[in-house]
Coordinates of C-alpha atoms and ligand atoms in Angstrom, one line a residue:
M17 CA 55.7 99.7 60.4
E18 CA 53.6 97.7 58.0
Y19 CA 55.7 99.0 55.2
I20 CA 58.9 97.8 56.8
W21 CA 57.3 94.4 57.5
Q22 CA 56.2 94.1 53.8
T23 CA 59.7 94.9 52.6
I24 CA 61.2 92.3 54.9
S25 CA 58.7 89.5 54.1
G26 CA 58.9 90.4 50.4
S27 CA 62.6 90.0 50.4
Y28 CA 62.4 86.6 52.1
S29 CA 59.8 85.1 49.8
G30 CA 61.7 86.5 46.9
Y31 CA 64.9 85.0 48.2
F32 CA 63.2 81.6 48.6
N33 CA 62.2 81.5 45.0
Y34 CA 65.6 82.7 44.0
L35 CA 67.3 80.0 46.0
K36 CA 65.1 77.3 44.5
N37 CA 66.1 78.5 41.0
E38 CA 69.7 78.7 42.0
I39 CA 69.9 75.1 43.1
L40 CA 67.7 73.7 40.3
F41 CA 69.3 75.6 37.4
P42 CA 73.1 76.0 37.6
S43 CA 74.5 79.0 35.9
W44 CA 77.6 81.3 36.0
H45 CA 75.6 83.8 38.2
N46 CA 75.0 81.3 40.9
Y47 CA 76.4 81.6 44.4
F48 CA 75.6 78.0 45.4
Y49 CA 77.7 76.3 42.7
W50 CA 80.5 78.9 43.0
L51 CA 80.8 78.1 46.7
I52 CA 80.9 74.4 46.0
A53 CA 83.4 74.7 43.1
L54 CA 85.7 77.1 45.1
S55 CA 85.6 74.8 48.1
F56 CA 86.5 71.7 46.1
F57 CA 89.3 73.6 44.3
V58 CA 90.9 75.0 47.5
W59 CA 90.5 71.6 49.3
L60 CA 92.2 69.9 46.3
L61 CA 95.1 72.4 46.7
E62 CA 95.3 71.5 50.4
I63 CA 95.4 67.8 49.5
L64 CA 98.1 68.2 46.8
F65 CA 100.3 70.8 48.6
P66 CA 99.7 70.6 52.3
W67 CA 101.5 73.1 54.6
R68 CA 101.0 71.0 57.8
K69 CA 101.7 67.6 56.3
Q70 CA 100.5 65.7 59.4
Q71 CA 97.0 67.4 59.3
A72 CA 94.3 65.0 58.1
I73 CA 92.4 65.7 54.9
F74 CA 89.3 65.5 57.0
R75 CA 90.8 67.6 59.8
Q76 CA 89.3 68.2 63.3
D77 CA 85.9 69.9 62.9
F78 CA 85.9 69.5 59.1
W79 CA 82.2 68.6 59.0
L80 CA 81.2 71.2 61.6
D81 CA 82.9 73.9 59.5
G82 CA 81.4 72.5 56.3
F83 CA 77.9 72.8 57.9
Y84 CA 78.7 76.4 59.0
M85 CA 79.8 77.2 55.5
F86 CA 76.4 76.4 53.9
F87 CA 74.4 77.7 56.9
N88 CA 76.1 81.1 56.9
F89 CA 76.5 81.4 53.2
F90 CA 72.9 80.8 52.4
L91 CA 70.6 81.3 55.3
F92 CA 72.1 84.4 56.7
S93 CA 74.7 86.0 54.6
L94 CA 72.3 86.3 51.7
I95 CA 68.9 86.4 53.3
G96 CA 70.0 88.7 56.0
F97 CA 71.7 90.9 53.6
N98 CA 68.8 91.0 51.2
A99 CA 66.3 91.9 53.8
I100 CA 68.4 94.4 55.7
S101 CA 69.6 96.1 52.7
N102 CA 66.2 96.5 51.0
V103 CA 64.8 97.9 54.2
G104 CA 67.9 100.0 54.6
V105 CA 67.8 101.4 51.0
N106 CA 64.1 102.2 51.1
L107 CA 64.2 103.8 54.5
F108 CA 67.3 105.8 53.7
N109 CA 65.8 107.1 50.4
R110 CA 62.5 108.0 52.2
F111 CA 64.5 109.9 54.8
L112 CA 66.4 111.8 52.2
L113 CA 63.2 112.6 50.3
L114 CA 62.0 114.4 53.4
F115 CA 64.7 117.0 52.6
G116 CA 63.8 117.0 48.9
M117 CA 66.9 114.9 48.0
N118 CA 66.6 111.9 45.8
N119 CA 70.3 111.5 45.0
V120 CA 73.1 111.6 47.6
V121 CA 75.9 110.5 45.3
A122 CA 78.5 113.2 45.6
F123 CA 80.1 112.1 42.3
Q124 CA 78.6 110.2 39.5
I125 CA 80.1 106.8 40.2
N126 CA 78.0 105.1 37.5
Q127 CA 79.8 107.2 34.8
W128 CA 83.1 105.6 35.7
P129 CA 84.4 102.6 33.7
V130 CA 82.9 99.4 35.2
W131 CA 86.2 97.9 36.3
S132 CA 87.1 101.0 38.3
Q133 CA 83.7 101.0 40.0
Y134 CA 84.2 97.3 41.1
L135 CA 87.8 98.1 42.2
L136 CA 86.7 101.0 44.3
M137 CA 83.8 99.1 45.8
F138 CA 86.1 96.1 46.6
V139 CA 88.7 98.3 48.3
L140 CA 86.2 100.4 50.2
A141 CA 84.2 97.3 51.4
D142 CA 87.3 95.6 52.5
F143 CA 88.5 98.7 54.5
I144 CA 85.1 98.9 56.2
Q145 CA 85.2 95.2 57.1
W146 CA 88.7 95.6 58.5
N147 CA 87.4 98.2 60.9
I148 CA 84.4 96.1 61.8
H149 CA 86.7 93.1 62.4
R150 CA 88.8 95.2 64.8
L151 CA 85.7 96.2 66.6
L152 CA 84.7 92.5 67.0
H153 CA 87.9 92.0 68.9
K154 CA 87.9 95.2 70.8
N155 CA 84.4 95.3 72.1
K156 CA 83.8 92.6 74.8
Y157 CA 80.2 91.9 73.8
L158 CA 81.0 91.6 70.1
W159 CA 84.0 89.4 70.9
E160 CA 81.6 86.8 72.5
F161 CA 80.1 86.4 69.0
H162 CA 83.4 86.4 67.2
K163 CA 84.8 83.7 69.5
V164 CA 83.1 81.1 67.3
H165 CA 85.4 81.9 64.5
H166 CA 88.4 81.8 66.8
S167 CA 87.5 78.5 68.3
V168 CA 89.0 76.7 65.3
K169 CA 91.9 74.6 66.6
Q170 CA 93.1 73.1 63.3
M171 CA 93.0 75.4 60.3
G172 CA 91.5 74.5 56.9
F173 CA 89.6 76.3 54.1
A174 CA 86.1 75.6 55.6
A175 CA 87.0 77.4 58.8
H176 CA 86.6 80.6 56.7
L177 CA 82.8 80.6 57.1
R178 CA 82.7 79.3 60.6
F179 CA 81.2 82.3 62.4
H180 CA 78.2 83.2 64.4
W181 CA 75.2 84.3 62.3
M182 CA 75.1 87.6 64.2
E183 CA 78.4 88.5 62.4
S184 CA 76.6 88.7 59.1
V185 CA 74.1 91.0 60.6
I186 CA 76.8 93.3 62.1
Y187 CA 79.0 93.3 59.0
K188 CA 76.3 93.8 56.4
T189 CA 74.4 96.5 58.3
I190 CA 77.5 98.6 59.0
Q191 CA 79.1 98.0 55.6
Y192 CA 76.0 98.8 53.7
V193 CA 75.3 102.4 54.7
P194 CA 78.5 104.0 53.3
L195 CA 78.3 101.9 50.1
A196 CA 74.7 102.9 49.6
M197 CA 75.6 106.5 50.1
I198 CA 78.0 106.5 47.2
G199 CA 75.5 104.8 45.0
F200 CA 76.4 101.1 44.9
G201 CA 73.5 98.7 44.5
I202 CA 73.0 95.2 45.8
Q203 CA 73.4 93.5 42.4
D204 CA 76.9 94.9 42.2
F205 CA 78.0 92.6 45.0
F206 CA 78.0 89.3 43.2
I207 CA 81.5 89.3 41.6
I208 CA 83.1 91.0 44.6
H209 CA 81.6 88.5 46.9
I210 CA 82.9 85.6 44.9
I211 CA 86.4 87.1 44.8
A212 CA 86.2 87.7 48.6
V213 CA 85.1 84.1 49.2
A214 CA 88.0 82.8 47.1
I215 CA 90.6 84.9 49.0
G216 CA 89.0 84.0 52.4
H217 CA 89.0 80.3 51.6
L218 CA 92.7 80.5 50.7
N219 CA 93.5 82.6 53.9
H220 CA 92.3 79.7 56.0
A221 CA 93.6 76.9 53.8
N222 CA 96.3 74.4 54.8
I223 CA 98.6 75.8 52.1
K224 CA 101.7 77.9 52.6
L225 CA 101.2 80.9 50.4
T226 CA 102.5 84.5 50.9
Y227 CA 102.3 85.8 47.2
G228 CA 105.9 87.3 47.4
P229 CA 105.9 91.1 47.4
F230 CA 102.1 91.1 47.0
K231 CA 101.8 90.0 50.6
Y232 CA 101.7 93.7 51.4
I233 CA 98.5 94.0 49.4
F234 CA 96.8 90.6 49.8
N235 CA 96.0 88.7 53.0
N236 CA 97.4 85.2 52.9
P237 CA 97.4 81.9 54.9
V238 CA 100.6 82.7 56.8
M239 CA 99.4 86.1 57.9
H240 CA 95.9 84.9 58.8
L241 CA 97.2 82.0 60.8
W242 CA 98.8 84.5 63.1
H243 CA 95.4 86.2 63.4
H244 CA 94.1 83.0 64.9
A245 CA 97.2 82.4 67.1
Y246 CA 96.7 81.6 70.8
H247 CA 99.8 83.7 71.8
I248 CA 99.7 87.3 70.6
P249 CA 101.7 90.2 71.9
E250 CA 100.6 91.5 75.2
N251 CA 98.4 94.6 75.5
R252 CA 97.0 94.0 72.0
Y253 CA 93.4 92.9 71.4
G254 CA 94.5 91.2 68.1
V255 CA 96.7 91.3 65.1
N256 CA 96.3 91.0 61.3
F257 CA 92.6 92.0 61.0
G258 CA 92.6 92.0 57.2
L259 CA 90.0 90.1 55.3
S260 CA 90.9 90.2 51.6
L261 CA 93.6 92.9 51.8
S262 CA 96.6 93.0 54.1
I263 CA 97.4 96.6 53.3
W264 CA 95.3 98.1 56.2
D265 CA 97.3 96.1 58.7
Y266 CA 100.6 97.4 57.3
L267 CA 99.3 100.9 57.1
F268 CA 97.9 101.0 60.6
K269 CA 100.7 98.9 62.2
T270 CA 98.5 95.9 63.2
A271 CA 100.5 93.5 61.0
Y272 CA 102.3 90.8 63.0
I273 CA 104.1 87.8 61.4
P274 CA 107.1 87.0 63.6
N275 CA 107.7 83.7 61.8
E276 CA 106.1 81.3 59.3
N277 CA 105.4 78.4 61.6
G278 CA 102.4 76.4 60.3
Y279 CA 101.9 74.6 63.7
L280 CA 101.1 77.7 65.8
P281 CA 98.7 76.8 68.7
L282 CA 95.3 78.4 67.8
G283 CA 92.4 79.7 69.9
F284 CA 91.9 82.0 72.9
N285 CA 92.2 81.8 76.7
N286 CA 90.0 79.1 78.2
N287 CA 88.9 77.9 74.8
E288 CA 88.9 74.3 76.0
K289 CA 85.6 75.2 77.8
F290 CA 84.1 76.6 74.7
P291 CA 81.1 74.6 73.4
K292 CA 81.9 72.0 70.6
T293 CA 78.6 71.7 68.8
F294 CA 76.8 74.0 66.4
I295 CA 73.7 74.7 68.4
K296 CA 75.6 75.3 71.6
Q297 CA 78.1 77.6 69.8
E298 CA 75.2 79.6 68.3
L299 CA 73.6 80.0 71.7
Y300 CA 76.8 80.7 73.6
P301 CA 77.0 84.5 73.3
F302 CA 73.5 84.8 74.7
S303 CA 74.2 82.6 77.7
K304 CA 75.5 83.8 81.1
V305 CA 78.2 81.2 81.6
K306 CA 81.2 82.1 79.6
A307 CA 84.3 80.1 78.7
Ligands
ZN413 ZN1 89.1 87.8 64.3
ZN414 ZN1 89.9 83.5 60.2

């Protein structure tokens, strides 16, 4: 137990120093400035080429979502990930050592060309996340957490990172195990994470993009707006679960884009009763009174 605690506290203090350096010394390997730069870039595209022309530049909940963006990106996405994955890796390796194994990699992934390692990891991570996202819709307890993301009524890039902090915990823990098993380390995530943030920002942006024939590979704002639609086909717990890639929705028949209307009503049943402020939204899944 002490060992686990040391690993967790070690990761957190390590992360604190890391964060301080990140903010004080900008560099190319820096999440903080990448997030800010990507956000300004996509926001600029929204201002120059708006899909919903009547939507204000500072749309409804712009600041709330902006706050969520930094809160989730830093405090939980990275800290939580760091702590959980270090504990996960160490415990997993210790467990395997009990059986005399110190390498579970079925094939030597690190002998592949670097670009193909990244590509495999990107596709694999995205597929795992697609499954987790479906689960967030299907399971009624998990849905209570995921409602925060679906409470957005006016879509814009910052809505991308409006989600309950528990989602980071759920996503990262489930996602990590299979990736660790084939031998991917934490440091590999940087570039993939930045690409995923860029695609995710665009998916939520007020820009009409479908990427032509590439819409069958990449998720896009038109497709993802339908994921947030108030009206979805009956007897389905959701549509268009894709994160970066749309291919899984086409393969498994969960894709649904009946038209390209930018003014779809968004949200879920009874969402007018859903709390409007950050603290109340974070506490909502744990409360007994539900919207
Ligand atoms: Zn969803
Ligand atoms: Zn979304």
